[in-house]
Structures are given as C-alpha cells and as structure tokens.
PDB file of C-alpha atoms and ligand atoms in Angstrom:
ATOM      1  CA  MET A   1      -3.447  13.850   9.612  1.00  0.00           C
ATOM      2  CA  SER A   2      -2.450  12.367   6.677  1.00  0.00           C
ATOM      3  CA  GLY A   3      -2.464  12.776   2.825  1.00  0.00           C
ATOM      4  CA  THR A   4      -2.670  16.597   2.348  1.00  0.00           C
ATOM      5  CA  ALA A   5      -0.433  18.496   0.288  1.00  0.00           C
ATOM      6  CA  PHE A   6       1.147  20.214   3.308  1.00  0.00           C
ATOM      7  CA  ASN A   7       1.569  17.043   4.945  1.00  0.00           C
ATOM      8  CA  ASP A   8       1.908  13.483   4.317  1.00  0.00           C
ATOM      9  CA  GLY A   9       1.477  12.121   7.797  1.00  0.00           C
ATOM     10  CA  ALA A  10       5.207  11.388   8.405  1.00  0.00           C
ATOM     11  CA  VAL A  11       6.603  15.014   7.419  1.00  0.00           C
ATOM     12  CA  ARG A  12       4.851  18.731   8.214  1.00  0.00           C
ATOM     13  CA  LYS A  13       5.382  21.326   5.896  1.00  0.00           C
ATOM     14  CA  VAL A  14       6.361  24.623   8.073  1.00  0.00           C
ATOM     15  CA  GLY A  15       6.185  27.916   6.960  1.00  0.00           C
ATOM     16  CA  LEU A  16       5.859  31.739   6.967  1.00  0.00           C
ATOM     17  CA  VAL A  17       2.828  34.335   6.201  1.00  0.00           C
ATOM     18  CA  THR A  18       3.780  38.261   6.392  1.00  0.00           C
ATOM     19  CA  GLY A  19       0.669  40.343   7.445  1.00  0.00           C
ATOM     20  CA  ALA A  20      -1.549  37.471   7.868  1.00  0.00           C
ATOM     21  CA  GLY A  21      -3.751  39.329  10.494  1.00  0.00           C
ATOM     22  CA  SER A  22      -6.005  40.289   7.165  1.00  0.00           C
ATOM     23  CA  GLY A  23      -7.016  39.875   4.036  1.00  0.00           C
ATOM     24  CA  ILE A  24      -5.310  37.766   1.639  1.00  0.00           C
ATOM     25  CA  GLY A  25      -2.553  37.394   4.164  1.00  0.00           C
ATOM     26  CA  ARG A  26      -5.092  35.272   6.848  1.00  0.00           C
ATOM     27  CA  ALA A  27      -6.981  33.289   3.873  1.00  0.00           C
ATOM     28  CA  ALA A  28      -3.469  32.300   2.563  1.00  0.00           C
ATOM     29  CA  ALA A  29      -2.039  31.138   6.899  1.00  0.00           C
ATOM     30  CA  ILE A  30      -5.463  29.157   7.282  1.00  0.00           C
ATOM     31  CA  GLU A  31      -5.912  27.435   4.066  1.00  0.00           C
ATOM     32  CA  PHE A  32      -1.727  26.584   5.169  1.00  0.00           C
ATOM     33  CA  ALA A  33      -2.540  25.661   8.033  1.00  0.00           C
ATOM     34  CA  ARG A  34      -6.088  23.686   6.603  1.00  0.00           C
ATOM     35  CA  GLN A  35      -3.874  21.563   4.052  1.00  0.00           C
ATOM     36  CA  GLY A  36      -1.704  20.567   7.089  1.00  0.00           C
ATOM     37  CA  ALA A  37       1.222  23.114   7.613  1.00  0.00           C
ATOM     38  CA  ALA A  38       2.425  24.738  10.500  1.00  0.00           C
ATOM     39  CA  VAL A  39       2.244  28.002   9.729  1.00  0.00           C
ATOM     40  CA  ALA A  40       3.969  31.315  11.466  1.00  0.00           C
ATOM     41  CA  VAL A  41       1.515  34.633  11.250  1.00  0.00           C
ATOM     42  CA  LEU A  42       3.215  37.086  10.751  1.00  0.00           C
ATOM     43  CA  ASP A  43       2.000  40.606  11.651  1.00  0.00           C
ATOM     44  CA  ILE A  44       2.802  44.611  12.826  1.00  0.00           C
ATOM     45  CA  ASP A  45      -0.526  43.810  14.322  1.00  0.00           C
ATOM     46  CA  VAL A  46       0.101  41.249  17.173  1.00  0.00           C
ATOM     47  CA  SER A  47      -3.154  41.400  18.342  1.00  0.00           C
ATOM     48  CA  ALA A  48      -4.472  40.360  14.256  1.00  0.00           C
ATOM     49  CA  ALA A  49      -2.112  37.599  14.075  1.00  0.00           C
ATOM     50  CA  ASP A  50      -2.800  36.661  17.443  1.00  0.00           C
ATOM     51  CA  GLU A  51      -7.174  36.625  15.964  1.00  0.00           C
ATOM     52  CA  THR A  52      -5.926  34.778  12.739  1.00  0.00           C
ATOM     53  CA  VAL A  53      -3.464  31.880  15.207  1.00  0.00           C
ATOM     54  CA  GLU A  54      -6.726  31.404  17.305  1.00  0.00           C
ATOM     55  CA  MET A  55      -9.179  31.027  13.932  1.00  0.00           C
ATOM     56  CA  ILE A  56      -6.666  28.980  12.796  1.00  0.00           C
ATOM     57  CA  GLY A  57      -6.425  26.502  16.445  1.00  0.00           C
ATOM     58  CA  ARG A  58      -9.891  26.799  16.575  1.00  0.00           C
ATOM     59  CA  ASP A  59     -10.107  24.345  13.253  1.00  0.00           C
ATOM     60  CA  ASP A  60      -7.184  22.474  14.890  1.00  0.00           C
ATOM     61  CA  GLY A  61      -4.429  24.077  12.878  1.00  0.00           C
ATOM     62  CA  GLU A  62      -0.872  25.129  13.943  1.00  0.00           C
ATOM     63  CA  ALA A  63       0.307  28.205  13.765  1.00  0.00           C
ATOM     64  CA  VAL A  64       2.022  30.878  16.116  1.00  0.00           C
ATOM     65  CA  ALA A  65       1.893  35.052  15.634  1.00  0.00           C
ATOM     66  CA  ILE A  66       5.124  36.826  15.477  1.00  0.00           C
ATOM     67  CA  ALA A  67       5.539  40.532  15.023  1.00  0.00           C
ATOM     68  CA  VAL A  68       7.014  42.193  12.704  1.00  0.00           C
ATOM     69  CA  ASP A  69       7.654  45.235  10.805  1.00  0.00           C
ATOM     70  CA  ILE A  70       8.395  44.327   6.986  1.00  0.00           C
ATOM     71  CA  ALA A  71      10.372  47.717   6.752  1.00  0.00           C
ATOM     72  CA  ASP A  72      12.515  47.044   9.537  1.00  0.00           C
ATOM     73  CA  GLU A  73      15.828  45.257   8.755  1.00  0.00           C
ATOM     74  CA  GLU A  74      16.698  44.175  12.188  1.00  0.00           C
ATOM     75  CA  SER A  75      12.608  43.743  12.877  1.00  0.00           C
ATOM     76  CA  VAL A  76      12.345  41.309   9.568  1.00  0.00           C
ATOM     77  CA  ARG A  77      15.436  39.413  10.557  1.00  0.00           C
ATOM     78  CA  ALA A  78      14.406  38.314  14.299  1.00  0.00           C
ATOM     79  CA  ALA A  79      10.929  37.652  12.957  1.00  0.00           C
ATOM     80  CA  VAL A  80      12.022  34.913   9.894  1.00  0.00           C
ATOM     81  CA  ALA A  81      14.370  33.568  12.728  1.00  0.00           C
ATOM     82  CA  ARG A  82      12.089  33.117  15.447  1.00  0.00           C
ATOM     83  CA  ALA A  83       9.641  31.564  12.598  1.00  0.00           C
ATOM     84  CA  VAL A  84      12.284  29.172  11.697  1.00  0.00           C
ATOM     85  CA  ALA A  85      13.054  28.210  15.625  1.00  0.00           C
ATOM     86  CA  ALA A  86       9.327  27.761  16.140  1.00  0.00           C
ATOM     87  CA  TYR A  87       8.727  24.489  13.796  1.00  0.00           C
ATOM     88  CA  GLY A  88      12.421  23.856  12.906  1.00  0.00           C
ATOM     89  CA  GLY A  89      12.606  25.388   9.728  1.00  0.00           C
ATOM     90  CA  LEU A  90      11.243  26.665   6.538  1.00  0.00           C
ATOM     91  CA  ASP A  91       9.092  24.978   3.266  1.00  0.00           C
ATOM     92  CA  PHE A  92       7.575  28.163   2.381  1.00  0.00           C
ATOM     93  CA  ALA A  93       7.133  31.816   2.771  1.00  0.00           C
ATOM     94  CA  VAL A  94       4.344  34.527   1.692  1.00  0.00           C
ATOM     95  CA  ASN A  95       5.818  37.872   1.226  1.00  0.00           C
ATOM     96  CA  ASN A  96       1.575  39.392   1.399  1.00  0.00           C
ATOM     97  CA  ALA A  97       2.305  42.184   4.061  1.00  0.00           C
ATOM     98  CA  GLY A  98       2.332  45.249   1.882  1.00  0.00           C
ATOM     99  CA  MET A  99       0.573  49.207   1.817  1.00  0.00           C
ATOM    100  CA  ALA A 100      -2.133  51.362  -0.520  1.00  0.00           C
ATOM    101  CA  SER A 101      -0.706  54.411  -2.053  1.00  0.00           C
ATOM    102  CA  HIS A 102      -2.231  57.825  -1.925  1.00  0.00           C
ATOM    103  CA  HIS A 103      -4.179  58.262  -4.909  1.00  0.00           C
ATOM    104  CA  ARG A 104      -2.812  61.160  -7.139  1.00  0.00           C
ATOM    105  CA  ARG A 105      -0.700  61.801 -10.005  1.00  0.00           C
ATOM    106  CA  LEU A 106       3.116  61.694  -9.774  1.00  0.00           C
ATOM    107  CA  ASP A 107       3.335  65.908  -9.739  1.00  0.00           C
ATOM    108  CA  GLN A 108       1.151  66.116  -6.897  1.00  0.00           C
ATOM    109  CA  MET A 109       3.108  63.479  -4.148  1.00  0.00           C
ATOM    110  CA  THR A 110       6.166  64.437  -2.308  1.00  0.00           C
ATOM    111  CA  LEU A 111       9.208  62.151  -2.615  1.00  0.00           C
ATOM    112  CA  ASP A 112       8.316  61.124   0.787  1.00  0.00           C
ATOM    113  CA  GLN A 113       5.246  59.676   0.046  1.00  0.00           C
ATOM    114  CA  PHE A 114       6.850  58.153  -3.133  1.00  0.00           C
ATOM    115  CA  GLU A 115       9.544  56.480  -0.723  1.00  0.00           C
ATOM    116  CA  ARG A 116       7.518  55.525   2.081  1.00  0.00           C
ATOM    117  CA  VAL A 117       5.381  53.488  -0.201  1.00  0.00           C
ATOM    118  CA  VAL A 118       8.063  51.809  -2.200  1.00  0.00           C
ATOM    119  CA  HIS A 119       9.471  50.973   0.944  1.00  0.00           C
ATOM    120  CA  VAL A 120       7.626  49.303   2.765  1.00  0.00           C
ATOM    121  CA  ASN A 121       6.315  47.059  -0.261  1.00  0.00           C
ATOM    122  CA  LEU A 122       9.376  47.126  -2.334  1.00  0.00           C
ATOM    123  CA  ALA A 123      12.205  47.365   0.071  1.00  0.00           C
ATOM    124  CA  GLY A 124       9.892  45.272   2.384  1.00  0.00           C
ATOM    125  CA  THR A 125       9.705  42.637   0.198  1.00  0.00           C
ATOM    126  CA  PHE A 126      13.314  42.280  -0.400  1.00  0.00           C
ATOM    127  CA  LEU A 127      14.237  42.116   3.434  1.00  0.00           C
ATOM    128  CA  CYS A 128      11.919  39.540   4.426  1.00  0.00           C
ATOM    129  CA  MET A 129      13.497  36.970   0.790  1.00  0.00           C
ATOM    130  CA  LYS A 130      17.282  38.285   2.138  1.00  0.00           C
ATOM    131  CA  TYR A 131      16.187  36.288   5.978  1.00  0.00           C
ATOM    132  CA  GLU A 132      14.115  33.717   4.232  1.00  0.00           C
ATOM    133  CA  LEU A 133      16.044  33.033   1.513  1.00  0.00           C
ATOM    134  CA  PRO A 134      19.541  31.338   3.332  1.00  0.00           C
ATOM    135  CA  LEU A 135      16.919  29.297   5.530  1.00  0.00           C
ATOM    136  CA  LEU A 136      14.362  27.722   3.260  1.00  0.00           C
ATOM    137  CA  LYS A 137      14.663  24.374   3.105  1.00  0.00           C
ATOM    138  CA  CYS A 138      15.867  22.693  -0.540  1.00  0.00           C
ATOM    139  CA  GLY A 139      12.280  22.339  -2.805  1.00  0.00           C
ATOM    140  CA  GLY A 140      11.025  25.045  -0.547  1.00  0.00           C
ATOM    141  CA  ALA A 141       9.630  28.076  -2.241  1.00  0.00           C
ATOM    142  CA  ILE A 142       8.697  31.327  -1.931  1.00  0.00           C
ATOM    143  CA  VAL A 143       5.650  33.784  -2.908  1.00  0.00           C
ATOM    144  CA  ASN A 144       5.519  37.687  -2.818  1.00  0.00           C
ATOM    145  CA  ILE A 145       1.989  39.250  -3.583  1.00  0.00           C
ATOM    146  CA  ALA A 146       2.408  41.920  -5.710  1.00  0.00           C
ATOM    147  CA  SER A 147      -0.859  42.824  -7.798  1.00  0.00           C
ATOM    148  CA  ASN A 148      -1.975  43.937 -11.346  1.00  0.00           C
ATOM    149  CA  GLY A 149      -0.108  47.063 -10.395  1.00  0.00           C
ATOM    150  CA  GLY A 150       2.389  45.009 -10.832  1.00  0.00           C
ATOM    151  CA  LEU A 151       1.793  44.173 -14.319  1.00  0.00           C
ATOM    152  CA  TYR A 152       0.061  47.190 -15.576  1.00  0.00           C
ATOM    153  CA  ALA A 153      -0.890  50.965 -14.941  1.00  0.00           C
ATOM    154  CA  ILE A 154      -3.288  51.712 -12.320  1.00  0.00           C
ATOM    155  CA  PRO A 155      -4.232  55.233 -12.670  1.00  0.00           C
ATOM    156  CA  THR A 156      -2.886  58.069  -9.973  1.00  0.00           C
ATOM    157  CA  ALA A 157      -1.125  55.219  -8.498  1.00  0.00           C
ATOM    158  CA  PRO A 158       2.750  55.684  -9.382  1.00  0.00           C
ATOM    159  CA  ALA A 159       4.686  54.810  -6.654  1.00  0.00           C
ATOM    160  CA  TYR A 160       2.446  51.455  -5.472  1.00  0.00           C
ATOM    161  CA  VAL A 161       2.825  50.534  -9.530  1.00  0.00           C
ATOM    162  CA  ALA A 162       6.330  51.165  -9.063  1.00  0.00           C
ATOM    163  CA  ALA A 163       6.502  49.195  -6.351  1.00  0.00           C
ATOM    164  CA  LYS A 164       4.890  46.266  -6.944  1.00  0.00           C
ATOM    165  CA  HIS A 165       6.351  46.324 -10.575  1.00  0.00           C
ATOM    166  CA  GLY A 166       9.301  46.137  -8.953  1.00  0.00           C
ATOM    167  CA  ILE A 167       8.159  43.162  -6.734  1.00  0.00           C
ATOM    168  CA  VAL A 168       7.703  40.596  -9.986  1.00  0.00           C
ATOM    169  CA  GLY A 169      11.003  41.822 -11.051  1.00  0.00           C
ATOM    170  CA  LEU A 170      12.664  40.434  -7.475  1.00  0.00           C
ATOM    171  CA  THR A 171      10.638  37.506  -7.514  1.00  0.00           C
ATOM    172  CA  LYS A 172      12.264  36.697 -11.245  1.00  0.00           C
ATOM    173  CA  VAL A 173      16.130  37.373 -10.821  1.00  0.00           C
ATOM    174  CA  ALA A 174      15.918  35.660  -7.018  1.00  0.00           C
ATOM    175  CA  ALA A 175      13.695  32.636  -9.673  1.00  0.00           C
ATOM    176  CA  VAL A 176      16.736  32.819 -11.592  1.00  0.00           C
ATOM    177  CA  ASP A 177      19.967  33.074  -9.440  1.00  0.00           C
ATOM    178  CA  TYR A 178      17.908  30.033  -6.624  1.00  0.00           C
ATOM    179  CA  ALA A 179      17.238  27.799  -8.620  1.00  0.00           C
ATOM    180  CA  PRO A 180      20.427  25.936  -8.555  1.00  0.00           C
ATOM    181  CA  ASN A 181      19.401  25.723  -4.998  1.00  0.00           C
ATOM    182  CA  GLY A 182      16.056  24.128  -5.192  1.00  0.00           C
ATOM    183  CA  ILE A 183      13.544  26.764  -4.770  1.00  0.00           C
ATOM    184  CA  ARG A 184      11.312  27.984  -6.191  1.00  0.00           C
ATOM    185  CA  VAL A 185       9.902  31.903  -6.544  1.00  0.00           C
ATOM    186  CA  ASN A 186       7.001  33.003  -7.888  1.00  0.00           C
ATOM    187  CA  ALA A 187       4.560  36.520  -7.385  1.00  0.00           C
ATOM    188  CA  VAL A 188       0.667  36.310  -7.858  1.00  0.00           C
ATOM    189  CA  CYS A 189      -0.335  39.509  -8.844  1.00  0.00           C
ATOM    190  CA  PRO A 190      -4.507  40.064  -7.631  1.00  0.00           C
ATOM    191  CA  GLY A 191      -6.879  42.582  -9.177  1.00  0.00           C
ATOM    192  CA  PRO A 192      -9.434  44.137  -7.198  1.00  0.00           C
ATOM    193  CA  THR A 193      -9.884  41.793  -3.698  1.00  0.00           C
ATOM    194  CA  LEU A 194     -12.636  42.020  -0.845  1.00  0.00           C
ATOM    195  CA  THR A 195     -10.394  42.620   2.023  1.00  0.00           C
ATOM    196  CA  PRO A 196     -10.575  44.794   4.798  1.00  0.00           C
ATOM    197  CA  GLY A 197      -7.942  47.007   3.240  1.00  0.00           C
ATOM    198  CA  PHE A 198      -9.519  47.206   0.128  1.00  0.00           C
ATOM    199  CA  GLU A 199     -12.563  48.404   1.825  1.00  0.00           C
ATOM    200  CA  LYS A 200     -10.678  50.921   3.814  1.00  0.00           C
ATOM    201  CA  VAL A 201      -9.580  52.713   0.397  1.00  0.00           C
ATOM    202  CA  ALA A 202     -12.844  52.074  -0.815  1.00  0.00           C
ATOM    203  CA  ALA A 203     -14.493  53.954   1.624  1.00  0.00           C
ATOM    204  CA  ALA A 204     -12.027  56.899   1.392  1.00  0.00           C
ATOM    205  CA  ALA A 205     -13.027  57.305  -2.477  1.00  0.00           C
ATOM    206  CA  PRO A 206     -14.151  60.369  -3.234  1.00  0.00           C
ATOM    207  CA  GLY A 207     -17.605  60.494  -4.495  1.00  0.00           C
ATOM    208  CA  ILE A 208     -17.482  56.851  -6.320  1.00  0.00           C
ATOM    209  CA  ASP A 209     -18.371  53.956  -5.124  1.00  0.00           C
ATOM    210  CA  LEU A 210     -14.918  51.893  -5.911  1.00  0.00           C
ATOM    211  CA  ILE A 211     -16.171  48.434  -5.401  1.00  0.00           C
ATOM    212  CA  ALA A 212     -19.019  48.661  -7.546  1.00  0.00           C
ATOM    213  CA  MET A 213     -17.097  50.055  -9.988  1.00  0.00           C
ATOM    214  CA  GLN A 214     -13.967  47.305 -10.288  1.00  0.00           C
ATOM    215  CA  ALA A 215     -16.703  44.822 -10.054  1.00  0.00           C
ATOM    216  CA  SER A 216     -18.445  46.422 -13.393  1.00  0.00           C
ATOM    217  CA  THR A 217     -14.691  46.785 -15.160  1.00  0.00           C
ATOM    218  CA  THR A 218     -13.584  43.139 -13.842  1.00  0.00           C
ATOM    219  CA  PRO A 219     -14.659  40.094 -16.795  1.00  0.00           C
ATOM    220  CA  LEU A 220     -16.483  38.202 -14.125  1.00  0.00           C
ATOM    221  CA  GLY A 221     -17.685  40.763 -13.155  1.00  0.00           C
ATOM    222  CA  ARG A 222     -17.077  40.711  -9.390  1.00  0.00           C
ATOM    223  CA  LEU A 223     -14.324  41.642  -6.734  1.00  0.00           C
ATOM    224  CA  ALA A 224     -11.997  38.548  -5.783  1.00  0.00           C
ATOM    225  CA  THR A 225     -12.590  37.306  -2.191  1.00  0.00           C
ATOM    226  CA  PRO A 226      -9.567  36.968   0.231  1.00  0.00           C
ATOM    227  CA  GLU A 227      -9.649  33.131  -0.106  1.00  0.00           C
ATOM    228  CA  GLU A 228      -9.562  33.553  -4.152  1.00  0.00           C
ATOM    229  CA  ALA A 229      -6.425  35.354  -3.802  1.00  0.00           C
ATOM    230  CA  ALA A 230      -5.046  32.971  -1.381  1.00  0.00           C
ATOM    231  CA  ALA A 231      -5.492  29.835  -2.454  1.00  0.00           C
ATOM    232  CA  ALA A 232      -3.008  30.779  -5.990  1.00  0.00           C
ATOM    233  CA  ALA A 233      -0.246  30.960  -3.215  1.00  0.00           C
ATOM    234  CA  VAL A 234      -0.736  28.204  -1.645  1.00  0.00           C
ATOM    235  CA  TRP A 235      -0.812  26.436  -4.885  1.00  0.00           C
ATOM    236  CA  LEU A 236       2.031  28.081  -5.657  1.00  0.00           C
ATOM    237  CA  CYS A 237       3.643  27.086  -2.243  1.00  0.00           C
ATOM    238  CA  SER A 238       2.775  23.371  -3.004  1.00  0.00           C
ATOM    239  CA  ASP A 239       4.314  20.373  -4.688  1.00  0.00           C
ATOM    240  CA  ALA A 240       1.745  20.384  -7.294  1.00  0.00           C
ATOM    241  CA  ALA A 241       3.609  23.612  -8.874  1.00  0.00           C
ATOM    242  CA  SER A 242       6.961  22.038  -8.606  1.00  0.00           C
ATOM    243  CA  PHE A 243       8.169  23.342 -12.447  1.00  0.00           C
ATOM    244  CA  VAL A 244       6.403  26.337 -12.119  1.00  0.00           C
ATOM    245  CA  THR A 245       9.177  29.458 -11.045  1.00  0.00           C
ATOM    246  CA  GLY A 246       9.812  32.812 -11.745  1.00  0.00           C
ATOM    247  CA  ILE A 247       5.737  33.473 -13.290  1.00  0.00           C
ATOM    248  CA  ALA A 248       3.650  36.338 -11.539  1.00  0.00           C
ATOM    249  CA  LEU A 249      -0.176  34.679 -11.488  1.00  0.00           C
ATOM    250  CA  SER A 250      -2.773  37.088 -11.998  1.00  0.00           C
ATOM    251  CA  VAL A 251      -5.642  36.056 -10.043  1.00  0.00           C
ATOM    252  CA  ASP A 252      -8.132  38.932 -11.515  1.00  0.00           C
ATOM    253  CA  GLY A 253     -11.410  37.737 -13.055  1.00  0.00           C
ATOM    254  CA  GLY A 254      -9.661  38.023 -16.586  1.00  0.00           C
ATOM    255  CA  ARG A 255      -8.879  41.898 -16.059  1.00  0.00           C
ATOM    256  CA  ARG A 256      -5.598  41.473 -18.102  1.00  0.00           C
ATOM    257  CA  ALA A 257      -7.200  40.019 -20.864  1.00  0.00           C
TER     258      ALA A 257
HETATM  259  N1  NAD B   1      -7.227  43.951  -1.889  1.00  0.00           N
HETATM  260  C1  NAD B   1      -6.546  44.256  -2.930  1.00  0.00           C
HETATM  261  O1  NAD B   1      -7.041  44.340  -3.758  1.00  0.00           O
HETATM  262  C2  NAD B   1      -5.316  43.927  -3.541  1.00  0.00           C
HETATM  263  C3  NAD B   1      -5.074  43.647  -4.832  1.00  0.00           C
HETATM  264  C4  NAD B   1      -3.689  43.501  -5.506  1.00  0.00           C
HETATM  265  C5  NAD B   1      -2.955  43.468  -4.272  1.00  0.00           C
HETATM  266  N2  NAD B   1      -2.810  43.455  -3.093  1.00  0.00           N
HETATM  267  C6  NAD B   1      -1.983  43.398  -2.357  1.00  0.00           C
HETATM  268  O2  NAD B   1      -2.342  42.230  -1.490  1.00  0.00           O
HETATM  269  C7  NAD B   1      -1.648  42.263   0.104  1.00  0.00           C
HETATM  270  C8  NAD B   1      -2.275  41.850   1.290  1.00  0.00           C
HETATM  271  O3  NAD B   1      -3.438  43.038   1.065  1.00  0.00           O
HETATM  272  P1  NAD B   1      -4.883  42.929   1.911  1.00  0.00           P
HETATM  273  O4  NAD B   1      -6.208  43.402   0.995  1.00  0.00           O
HETATM  274  O5  NAD B   1      -5.223  41.093   2.021  1.00  0.00           O
HETATM  275  O6  NAD B   1      -4.558  44.323   2.573  1.00  0.00           O
HETATM  276  P2  NAD B   1      -5.399  44.329   4.597  1.00  0.00           P
HETATM  277  O7  NAD B   1      -5.041  45.636   4.788  1.00  0.00           O
HETATM  278  O8  NAD B   1      -6.594  44.102   4.696  1.00  0.00           O
HETATM  279  O9  NAD B   1      -3.834  43.176   5.055  1.00  0.00           O
HETATM  280  C9  NAD B   1      -2.494  43.818   5.227  1.00  0.00           C
HETATM  281  C10 NAD B   1      -1.800  43.378   6.259  1.00  0.00           C
HETATM  282  O10 NAD B   1      -0.477  43.458   6.356  1.00  0.00           O
HETATM  283  C11 NAD B   1       0.140  43.801   7.705  1.00  0.00           C
HETATM  284  N3  NAD B   1       1.023  44.616   7.567  1.00  0.00           N
HETATM  285  C12 NAD B   1       0.786  46.264   7.030  1.00  0.00           C
HETATM  286  N4  NAD B   1       2.036  46.623   7.064  1.00  0.00           N
HETATM  287  C13 NAD B   1       2.685  45.683   7.519  1.00  0.00           C
HETATM  288  C14 NAD B   1       3.867  45.903   7.832  1.00  0.00           C
HETATM  289  N5  NAD B   1       5.093  47.346   7.388  1.00  0.00           N
HETATM  290  N6  NAD B   1       4.620  45.052   8.404  1.00  0.00           N
HETATM  291  C15 NAD B   1       3.883  43.920   8.773  1.00  0.00           C
HETATM  292  N7  NAD B   1       2.624  44.163   8.509  1.00  0.00           N
HETATM  293  C16 NAD B   1       2.159  44.341   7.612  1.00  0.00           C
HETATM  294  C17 NAD B   1      -1.474  45.202   8.047  1.00  0.00           C
HETATM  295  O11 NAD B   1      -1.603  44.595   9.688  1.00  0.00           O
HETATM  296  C18 NAD B   1      -2.574  43.571   7.567  1.00  0.00           C
HETATM  297  O12 NAD B   1      -3.031  43.137   8.301  1.00  0.00           O
HETATM  298  C19 NAD B   1      -0.966  43.675  -0.181  1.00  0.00           C
HETATM  299  O13 NAD B   1       0.411  43.288  -0.668  1.00  0.00           O
HETATM  300  C20 NAD B   1      -1.353  44.324  -1.651  1.00  0.00           C
HETATM  301  O14 NAD B   1      -0.964  45.213  -2.128  1.00  0.00           O
HETATM  302  C21 NAD B   1      -4.139  43.773  -2.351  1.00  0.00           C
END
C-alpha cells in the first residue's frame, strides 16, 4: 500500500484504539486500518474486539485484539505494552472506551454511582494517557473521545458530564505539557451518535423516543453515524492536523451553535 495518511509505502504508522469492539471505537479502528495503519483493537469485551479484527482482516487490514479494562491500572499498563510490542511502537492512540451513566439529578445519585462513572470515564482515560505518553513517538498524537457533555450540561447526567469535562481538561494540560516532546493531544466531543451503546441507552429511556428527540433538537436533523465521529479522531491523529493540539472538537450536527 502506498500514499495513504498512515502508510506512505515506506513507513506504516501503528496505534491503538480503546473500546474498539463497538460503535465509534470500532469505526475508528476500521478507518485507521483502511488508511494503512496497523491497529491494536483494545476492549474489555474480547470477542467484540476479535470481531473488529476480523472485519479489518476481511479488508486486508492489519489489526490485533487485546483485552483491557481501562478502569484497572495493571490491565492498562499491560495492554499498552502489548500493543507497542505487537507492531514495534506507537504513533497514535484513541482513548474512546467509556460508559454512560444513570439518568438522575445529583441529589438522587449515590456516591458509588458517581464514583463509578467518573472512575471509568475520567480515571480510565487518565490511565491510558499515563501509559501511552511515555511510549508515543515524537510526532505522535492522542485523541480522547469526550462528549458534547464535556462542553456543556446534559440534564440529569451529573457524573457523566463531570467526567467528560474532566477529559477535556486532561487533554488541554497534556497538550501543553507534551508539546515539547512533539506529541499532540486533542479531544473529540461527539453529539448523539447512533451506536450500539446509544441504542441501549435509548431503549432504557422510559416513555420517550430518545433517538427521535435527539434528531429533532440537532440542527442537521439526525444523529451522527459512528463513522462521522470516528473520522474526526482519525483526522486529528493524521499529519493533516500537524499544528492542531489542545482542542475539543465538536462533531454534533450543529448542537453547540
Ligand atoms: N454514542 C454517543 O451518542 C456518544 C456521544 C458522545 C460521546 N460518546 C462517547 O464515545 C465513546 C464510545 O461510545 P459508543 O457510543 O461508541 O459506545 P459503545 O457502547 O457502542 O462502545 C463502547 C465500547 O467500549 C467498551 N468498554 C466499555 N467499558 C470499557 C472498559 N472499562 N475498558 C475497556 N473497554 C470498555 C465496550 O465493551 C464497547 O465495546 C464513549 O466514551 C462515549 O461516552 C458517545
């Protein structure tokens, strides 16, 4: 393969995507591979990660499945080390794995519920960055998948919104701290995106059609596809975004406007 963003014929870029067994993460892993990268597909659900690897393989792409629980430090350390060993380095990492939260107002939420959502989403992203940053090559890039909830309120989602705002904060600090190492760090903030994860949340929403409601409150009149959200992450990891660091890029069909 020659002349693609992640493979110029002489050098193939290598990277990892967390939560790549479904939704936005899977779409990102597939697109990186389509553009010539070798991709480590990390997920807590190993059979889902295997499926993504199979999909990439059917298209003659290069990928390997690796188990990880981003909420567990030893698991993250080992998974990042395995990803680096698999392809001999790390040019990019997309920290996408995360969980949705219970929909309730703050005073109705237990400390355990709050801490779990913040731990998986925020501490999980922190742990991934902690083990990726020292291994990333100069010229490398990290993209953290935050949310529109990283930029403004989503009613009845205090823990999720706090965690996603935290991810945007971590992204900005790391962008400044690691710029001297030639590493860029950005966040993508998707609006409602039609993934298996979102469909589960929608199915559990009592008495409302969440998908129709989100579509009707989005200026472009629909939800994003996983591929549309993933495309922003792939672009931010590419050299086409070589002077972009420390941003939180909305992919939200105009909601923020
Ligand atoms: N879908 C949306 O509307 C939307 C909007 C804004 C932000 N996001 C964010 O995008 C990211 C991906 O969301 P999605 O909708 O594609 O989700 P999804 O549920 O379809 O996929 C998430 C994947 O992450 C994996 N995962 C979950 N917990 C994990 C853990 N502890 N360690 C490793 N892997 C884990 C799951 O097994 C799954 O394969 C999440 O961070 C989510 O918060 C999604």
